[in-house]
Coordinates of C-alpha atoms and ligand atoms in Angstrom, one line a residue:
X1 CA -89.8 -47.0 -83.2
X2 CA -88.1 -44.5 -80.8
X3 CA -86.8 -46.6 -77.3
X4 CA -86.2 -43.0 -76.0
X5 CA -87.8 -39.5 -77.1
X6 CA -87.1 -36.1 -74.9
X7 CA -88.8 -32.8 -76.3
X8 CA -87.8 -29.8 -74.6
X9 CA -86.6 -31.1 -71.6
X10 CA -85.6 -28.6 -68.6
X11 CA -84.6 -29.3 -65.8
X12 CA -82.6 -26.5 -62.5
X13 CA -80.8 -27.1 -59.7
X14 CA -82.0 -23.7 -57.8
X15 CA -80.5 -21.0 -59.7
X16 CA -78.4 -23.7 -62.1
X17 CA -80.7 -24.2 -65.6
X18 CA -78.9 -27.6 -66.3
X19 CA -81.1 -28.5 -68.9
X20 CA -82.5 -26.1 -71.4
X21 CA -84.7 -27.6 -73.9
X22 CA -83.2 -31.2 -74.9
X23 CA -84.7 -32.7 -77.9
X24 CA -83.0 -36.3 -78.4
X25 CA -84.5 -39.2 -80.2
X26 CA -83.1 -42.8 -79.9
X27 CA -84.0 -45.5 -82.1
X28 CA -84.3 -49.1 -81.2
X29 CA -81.8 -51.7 -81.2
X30 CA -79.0 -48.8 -81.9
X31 CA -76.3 -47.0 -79.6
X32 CA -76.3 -43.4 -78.6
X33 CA -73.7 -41.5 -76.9
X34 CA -74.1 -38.1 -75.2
X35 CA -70.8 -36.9 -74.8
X36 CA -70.5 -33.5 -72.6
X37 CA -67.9 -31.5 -70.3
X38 CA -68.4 -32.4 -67.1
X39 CA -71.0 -30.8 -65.6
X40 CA -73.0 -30.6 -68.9
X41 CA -76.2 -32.3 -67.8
X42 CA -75.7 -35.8 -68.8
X43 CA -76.0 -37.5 -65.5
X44 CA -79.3 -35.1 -64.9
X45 CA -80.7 -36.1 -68.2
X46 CA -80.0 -40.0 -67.5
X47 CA -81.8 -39.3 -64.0
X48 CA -84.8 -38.2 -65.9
X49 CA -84.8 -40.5 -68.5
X50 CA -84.7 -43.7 -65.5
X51 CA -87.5 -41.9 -63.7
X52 CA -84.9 -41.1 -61.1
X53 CA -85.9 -37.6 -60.7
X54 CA -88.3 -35.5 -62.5
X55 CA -88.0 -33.1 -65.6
X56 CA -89.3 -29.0 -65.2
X57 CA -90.3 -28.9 -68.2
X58 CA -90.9 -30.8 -71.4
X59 CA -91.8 -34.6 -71.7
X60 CA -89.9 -37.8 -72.3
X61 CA -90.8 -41.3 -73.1
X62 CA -88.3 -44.3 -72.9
X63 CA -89.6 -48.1 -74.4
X64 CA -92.8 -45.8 -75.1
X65 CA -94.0 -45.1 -71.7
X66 CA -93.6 -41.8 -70.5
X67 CA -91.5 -40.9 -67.5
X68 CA -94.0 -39.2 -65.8
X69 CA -96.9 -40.3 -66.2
X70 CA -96.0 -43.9 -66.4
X71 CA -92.6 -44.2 -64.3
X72 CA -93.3 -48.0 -63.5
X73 CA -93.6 -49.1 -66.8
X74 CA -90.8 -47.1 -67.2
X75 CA -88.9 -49.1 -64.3
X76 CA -89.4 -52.1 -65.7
X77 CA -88.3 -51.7 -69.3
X78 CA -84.4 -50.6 -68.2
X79 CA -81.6 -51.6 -67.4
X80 CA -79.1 -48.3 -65.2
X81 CA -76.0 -49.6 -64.5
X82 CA -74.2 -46.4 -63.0
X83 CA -70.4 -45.0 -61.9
X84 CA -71.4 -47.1 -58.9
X85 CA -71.3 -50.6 -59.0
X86 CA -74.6 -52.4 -57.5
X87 CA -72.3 -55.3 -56.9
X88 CA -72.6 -56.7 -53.4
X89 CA -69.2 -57.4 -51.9
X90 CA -70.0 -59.7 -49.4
X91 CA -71.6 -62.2 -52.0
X92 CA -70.3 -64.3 -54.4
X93 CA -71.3 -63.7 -58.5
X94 CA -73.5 -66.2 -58.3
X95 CA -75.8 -65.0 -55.4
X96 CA -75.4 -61.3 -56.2
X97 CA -77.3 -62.4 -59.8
X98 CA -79.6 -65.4 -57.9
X99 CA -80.1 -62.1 -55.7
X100 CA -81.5 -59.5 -58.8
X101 CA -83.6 -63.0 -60.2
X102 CA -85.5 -62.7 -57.0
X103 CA -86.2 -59.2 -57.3
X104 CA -87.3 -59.2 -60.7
X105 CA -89.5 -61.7 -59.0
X106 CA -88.5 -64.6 -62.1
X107 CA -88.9 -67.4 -59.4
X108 CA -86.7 -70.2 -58.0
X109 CA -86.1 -72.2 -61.4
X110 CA -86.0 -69.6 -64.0
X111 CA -83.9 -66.9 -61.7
X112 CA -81.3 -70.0 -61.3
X113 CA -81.7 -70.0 -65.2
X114 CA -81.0 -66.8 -66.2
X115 CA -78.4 -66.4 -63.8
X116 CA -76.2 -69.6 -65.0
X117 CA -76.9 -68.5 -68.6
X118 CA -75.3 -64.5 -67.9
X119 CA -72.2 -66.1 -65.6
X120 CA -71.7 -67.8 -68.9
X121 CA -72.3 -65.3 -70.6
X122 CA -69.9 -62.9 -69.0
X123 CA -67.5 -65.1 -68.8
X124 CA -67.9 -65.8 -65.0
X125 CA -68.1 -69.2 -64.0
X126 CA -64.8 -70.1 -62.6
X127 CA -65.3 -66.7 -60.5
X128 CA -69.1 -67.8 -59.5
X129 CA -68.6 -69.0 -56.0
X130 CA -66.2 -66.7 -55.3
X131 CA -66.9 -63.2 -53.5
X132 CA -67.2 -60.0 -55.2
X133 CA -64.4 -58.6 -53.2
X134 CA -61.8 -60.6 -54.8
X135 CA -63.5 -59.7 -58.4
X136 CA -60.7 -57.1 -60.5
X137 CA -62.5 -54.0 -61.7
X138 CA -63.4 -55.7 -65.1
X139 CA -64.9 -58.6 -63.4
X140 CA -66.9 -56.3 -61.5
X141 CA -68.2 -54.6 -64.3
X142 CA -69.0 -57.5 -65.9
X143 CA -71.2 -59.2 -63.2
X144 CA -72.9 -55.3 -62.4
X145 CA -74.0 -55.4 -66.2
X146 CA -75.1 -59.0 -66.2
X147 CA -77.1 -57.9 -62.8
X148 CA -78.5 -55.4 -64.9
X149 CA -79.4 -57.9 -67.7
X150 CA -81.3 -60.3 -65.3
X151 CA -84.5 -58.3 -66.0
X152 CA -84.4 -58.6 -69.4
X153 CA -84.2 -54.5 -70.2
X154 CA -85.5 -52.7 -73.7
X155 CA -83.8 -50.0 -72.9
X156 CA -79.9 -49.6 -71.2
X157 CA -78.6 -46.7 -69.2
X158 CA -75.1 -47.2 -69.2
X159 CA -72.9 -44.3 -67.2
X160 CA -69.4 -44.6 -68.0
X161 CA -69.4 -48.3 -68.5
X162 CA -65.1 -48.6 -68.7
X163 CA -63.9 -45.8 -66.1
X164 CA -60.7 -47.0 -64.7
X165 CA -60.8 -50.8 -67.0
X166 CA -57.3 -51.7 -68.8
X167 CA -57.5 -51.5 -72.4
X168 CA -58.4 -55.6 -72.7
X169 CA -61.4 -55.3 -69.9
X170 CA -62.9 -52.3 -72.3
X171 CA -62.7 -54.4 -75.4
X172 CA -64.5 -57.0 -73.8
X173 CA -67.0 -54.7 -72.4
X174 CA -67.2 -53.4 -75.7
X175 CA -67.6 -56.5 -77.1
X176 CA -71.3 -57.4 -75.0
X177 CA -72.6 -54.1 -75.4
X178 CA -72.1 -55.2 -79.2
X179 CA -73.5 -58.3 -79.0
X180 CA -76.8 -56.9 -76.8
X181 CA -77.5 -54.4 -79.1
X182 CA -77.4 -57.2 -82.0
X183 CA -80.3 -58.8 -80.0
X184 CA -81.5 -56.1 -80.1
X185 CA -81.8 -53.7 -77.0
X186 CA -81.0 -50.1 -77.2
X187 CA -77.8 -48.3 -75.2
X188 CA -77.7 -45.0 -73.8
X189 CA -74.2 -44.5 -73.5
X190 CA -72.3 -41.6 -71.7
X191 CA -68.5 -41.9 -71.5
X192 CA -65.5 -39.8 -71.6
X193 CA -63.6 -41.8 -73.7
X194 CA -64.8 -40.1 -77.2
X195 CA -62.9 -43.4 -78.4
X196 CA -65.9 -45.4 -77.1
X197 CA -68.6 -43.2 -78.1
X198 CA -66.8 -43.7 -81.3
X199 CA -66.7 -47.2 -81.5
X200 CA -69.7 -48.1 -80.3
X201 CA -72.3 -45.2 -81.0
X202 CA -74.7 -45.3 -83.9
X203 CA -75.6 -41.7 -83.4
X204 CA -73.7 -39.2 -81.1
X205 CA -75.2 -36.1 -79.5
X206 CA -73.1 -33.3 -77.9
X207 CA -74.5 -31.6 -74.9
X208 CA -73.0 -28.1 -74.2
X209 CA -74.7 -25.5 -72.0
X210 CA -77.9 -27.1 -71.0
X211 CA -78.9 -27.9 -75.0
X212 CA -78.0 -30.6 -77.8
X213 CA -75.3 -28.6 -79.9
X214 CA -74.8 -31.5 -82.4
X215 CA -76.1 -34.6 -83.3
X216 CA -75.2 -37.2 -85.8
X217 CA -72.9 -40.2 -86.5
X218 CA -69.1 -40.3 -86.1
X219 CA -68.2 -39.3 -89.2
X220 CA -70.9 -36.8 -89.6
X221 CA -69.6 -35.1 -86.6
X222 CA -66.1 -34.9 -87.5
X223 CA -67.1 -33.7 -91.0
X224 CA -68.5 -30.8 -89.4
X225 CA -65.7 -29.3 -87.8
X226 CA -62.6 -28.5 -90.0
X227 CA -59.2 -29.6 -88.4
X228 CA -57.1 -31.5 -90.8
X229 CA -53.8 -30.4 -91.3
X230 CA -50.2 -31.3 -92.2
X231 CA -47.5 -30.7 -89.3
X232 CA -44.2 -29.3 -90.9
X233 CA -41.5 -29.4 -88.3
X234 CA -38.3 -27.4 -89.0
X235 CA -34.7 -27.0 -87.5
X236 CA -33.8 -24.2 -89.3
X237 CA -36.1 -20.8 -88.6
X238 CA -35.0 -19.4 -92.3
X239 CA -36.6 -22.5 -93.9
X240 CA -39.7 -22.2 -91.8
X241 CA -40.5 -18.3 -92.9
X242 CA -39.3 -19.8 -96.5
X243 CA -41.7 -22.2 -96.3
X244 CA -44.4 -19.5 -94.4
X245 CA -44.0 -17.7 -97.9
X246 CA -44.7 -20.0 -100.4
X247 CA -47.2 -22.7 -98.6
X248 CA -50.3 -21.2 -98.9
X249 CA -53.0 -20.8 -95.8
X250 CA -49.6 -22.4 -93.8
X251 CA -49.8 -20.8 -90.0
X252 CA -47.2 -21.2 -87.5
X253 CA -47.9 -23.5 -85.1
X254 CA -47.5 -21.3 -81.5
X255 CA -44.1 -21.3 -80.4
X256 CA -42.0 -24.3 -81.8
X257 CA -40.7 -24.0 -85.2
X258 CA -43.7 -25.7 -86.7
X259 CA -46.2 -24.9 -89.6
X260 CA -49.8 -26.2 -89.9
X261 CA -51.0 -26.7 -93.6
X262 CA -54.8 -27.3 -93.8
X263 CA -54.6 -30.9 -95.9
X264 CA -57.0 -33.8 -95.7
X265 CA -54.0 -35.9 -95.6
X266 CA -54.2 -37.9 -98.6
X267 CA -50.9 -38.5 -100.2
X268 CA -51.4 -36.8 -103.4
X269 CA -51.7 -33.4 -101.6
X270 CA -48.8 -34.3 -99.3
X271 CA -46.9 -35.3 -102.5
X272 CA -47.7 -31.8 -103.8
X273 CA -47.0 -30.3 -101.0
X274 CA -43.7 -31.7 -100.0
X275 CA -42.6 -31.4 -104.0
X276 CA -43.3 -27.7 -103.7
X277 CA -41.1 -27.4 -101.3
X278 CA -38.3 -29.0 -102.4
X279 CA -38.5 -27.2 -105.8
X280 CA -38.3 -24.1 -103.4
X281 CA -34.9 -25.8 -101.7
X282 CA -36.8 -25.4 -98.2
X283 CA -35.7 -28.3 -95.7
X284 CA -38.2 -29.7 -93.5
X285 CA -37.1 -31.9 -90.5
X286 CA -40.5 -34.2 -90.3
X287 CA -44.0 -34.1 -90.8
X288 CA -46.7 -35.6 -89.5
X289 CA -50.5 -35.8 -90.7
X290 CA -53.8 -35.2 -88.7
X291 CA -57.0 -35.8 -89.0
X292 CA -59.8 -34.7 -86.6
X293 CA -61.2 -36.7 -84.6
X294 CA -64.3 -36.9 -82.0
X295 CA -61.7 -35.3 -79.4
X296 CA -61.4 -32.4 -82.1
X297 CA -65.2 -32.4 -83.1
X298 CA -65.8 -32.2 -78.9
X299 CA -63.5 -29.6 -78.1
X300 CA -64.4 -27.5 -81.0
X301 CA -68.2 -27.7 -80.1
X302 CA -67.9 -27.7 -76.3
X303 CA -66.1 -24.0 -76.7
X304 CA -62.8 -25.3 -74.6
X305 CA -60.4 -22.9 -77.1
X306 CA -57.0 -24.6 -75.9
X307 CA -57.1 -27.6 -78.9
X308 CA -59.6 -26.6 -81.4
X309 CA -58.2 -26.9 -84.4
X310 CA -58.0 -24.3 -87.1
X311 CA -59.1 -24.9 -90.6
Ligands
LIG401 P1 -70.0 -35.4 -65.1 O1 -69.4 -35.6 -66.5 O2 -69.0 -34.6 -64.2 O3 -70.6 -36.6 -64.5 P2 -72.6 -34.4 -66.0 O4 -72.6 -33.9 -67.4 O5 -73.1 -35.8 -65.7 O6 -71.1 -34.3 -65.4 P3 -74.5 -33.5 -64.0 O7 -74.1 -34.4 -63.0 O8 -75.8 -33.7 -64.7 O9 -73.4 -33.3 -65.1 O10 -74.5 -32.0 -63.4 C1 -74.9 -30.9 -64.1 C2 -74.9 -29.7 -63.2 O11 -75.9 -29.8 -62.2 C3 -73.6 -29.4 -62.5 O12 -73.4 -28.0 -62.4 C4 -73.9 -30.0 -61.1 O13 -73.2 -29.3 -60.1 C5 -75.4 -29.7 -60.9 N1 -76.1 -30.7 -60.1 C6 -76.2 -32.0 -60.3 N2 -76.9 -32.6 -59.3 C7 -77.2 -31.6 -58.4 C8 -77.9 -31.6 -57.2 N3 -78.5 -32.7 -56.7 N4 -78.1 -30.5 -56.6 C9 -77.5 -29.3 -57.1 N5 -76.8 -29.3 -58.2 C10 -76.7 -30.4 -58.9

């Protein structure tokens, strides 16, 4: 079953068409990441999906109620946990999740529950009884999501999850987003670390211009876009147009006395590369191997021309 499905979804800002007809389709118990230039519509299409604001056009469903018609249902089946913490500073952990209990309504004994079970879970009982102020960013994030959790959500809206954490913190946010979706609740996932969406995302869509301009996993994404290449570095500009001549599809790489040699990097075509070469006497200073990645596959499909790479 779909947790989230969007046909044609529209959506303006006066004269600004932000969305132009999105299609996605999430399944259940999975990840998806929609990964866009700022300003591409993924904060718009989040608002929509959480009933925040309404779509033009089009029609959405999330946990198989539809956002219009049914934005209650809606409400109650996710989870948003935004840019901007919901985190109460003036209360400790413990009262900002005894605080969510009671309006999810779950009652004295089971709200106590749920909230001793996700400080445990989120590894913030020795910080309970203390207030938020004094939580570090990763703390913070941690108790926002466990807010988040108190209800129970199908379906979470997760914006940027790991802005501004340390490398650790994101791991261990990375880590429970793991572990929710193995029991099985779905994440909608926007971030502009394209190393998350790759870690974590089942499926991947790429919003450019107001529509979807690619969908699939990781891997399917990259193998769309062509990009892998041997660096040649030189010292010497006679062994570079040496090299220019006999390497074939080589192109000089802008400025510095480098060439680019489409390769998928595995070692017997470096090993026939670098032996034609040296039967040719051409010196090369160092080389290093590339392969694209989703910051390739997103600047090549987001139109930004400064790093696509050239097959
Ligand atoms: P970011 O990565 O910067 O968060 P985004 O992909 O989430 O960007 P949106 O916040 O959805 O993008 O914004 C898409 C476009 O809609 C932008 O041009 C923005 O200026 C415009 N926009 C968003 N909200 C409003 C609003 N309330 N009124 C007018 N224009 C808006």
């Amino acid at each position: 079953m779909n947790a989230i499905k969007a046909t044609g979804l529209r959506r303006s800002y006066g004269d600004n068409e932000v969305l132009k007809g999105v299609d996605l389709n999430v399944q259940r118990g999975t990840v998806f990441s929609l990964l866009g230039a700022n300003g591409a519509g993924k904060t718009t299409a989040v608002k929509i999906l959480s009933t925040l604001i309404r779509a033009h056009g089009g029609s959405a469903s999330v946990a198989g109620h539809d956002v219009a018609n049914d934005p209650d249902a809606v409400r109650a089946a996710i989870g948003v946990t935004g840019q901007f913490s919901a985190v109460d500073n003036l209360m400790t952990g413990r009262e900002n999740l005894k605080l969510m209990a009671d309006l999810h309504h779950l009652g004295k004994v089971a709200g106590k529950r749920r909230a001793e079970q996700l400080l445990e879970q989120f590894d913030l009982v020795d910080a309970a009884d203390k207030s938020a102020s004094t939580y570090s960013g990763g703390m913070r994030r941690r108790l926002d999501l466990a807010m988040t959790l108190v209800g129970s959500p199908q379906v979470i809206f997760l914006d940027e999850p790991t802005t501004g954490l340390d490398p650790r913190s994101r791991r261990t946010m990375w880590q429970i987003v793991r572990e929710l979706v193995a029991s099985g609740v779905t994440i909608f996932l926007t971030t502009q670390y394209l190393e998350e969406a790759d870690e974590l995302a089942d499926r991947i869509a790429v919003l450019d211009h107001g529509k979807i301009v690619a969908e699939g996993t990781a891997d399917e994404l990259k193998r769309r876009i062509p990009g892998g290449h041997v660096l040649l570095q030189f010292t010497d500009p006679r062994h570079l147009d040496a090299a220019l001549r006999i390497v074939r599809n080589a192109s000089r790489d802008g400025e510095a006395l480098a060439l680019r040699v489409p390769s998928d990097g595995s070692v017997s075509s470096l090993k026939t590369l670098l032996d034609r070469l040296d039967e040719n006497s051409v010196l090369v200073d160092s080389l290093s191997t590339h392969t694209p990645d989703l910051d390739d596959v997103f600047l090549a499909l987001t139109g930004n021309p400064d790093k696509v790479v050239q097959s």
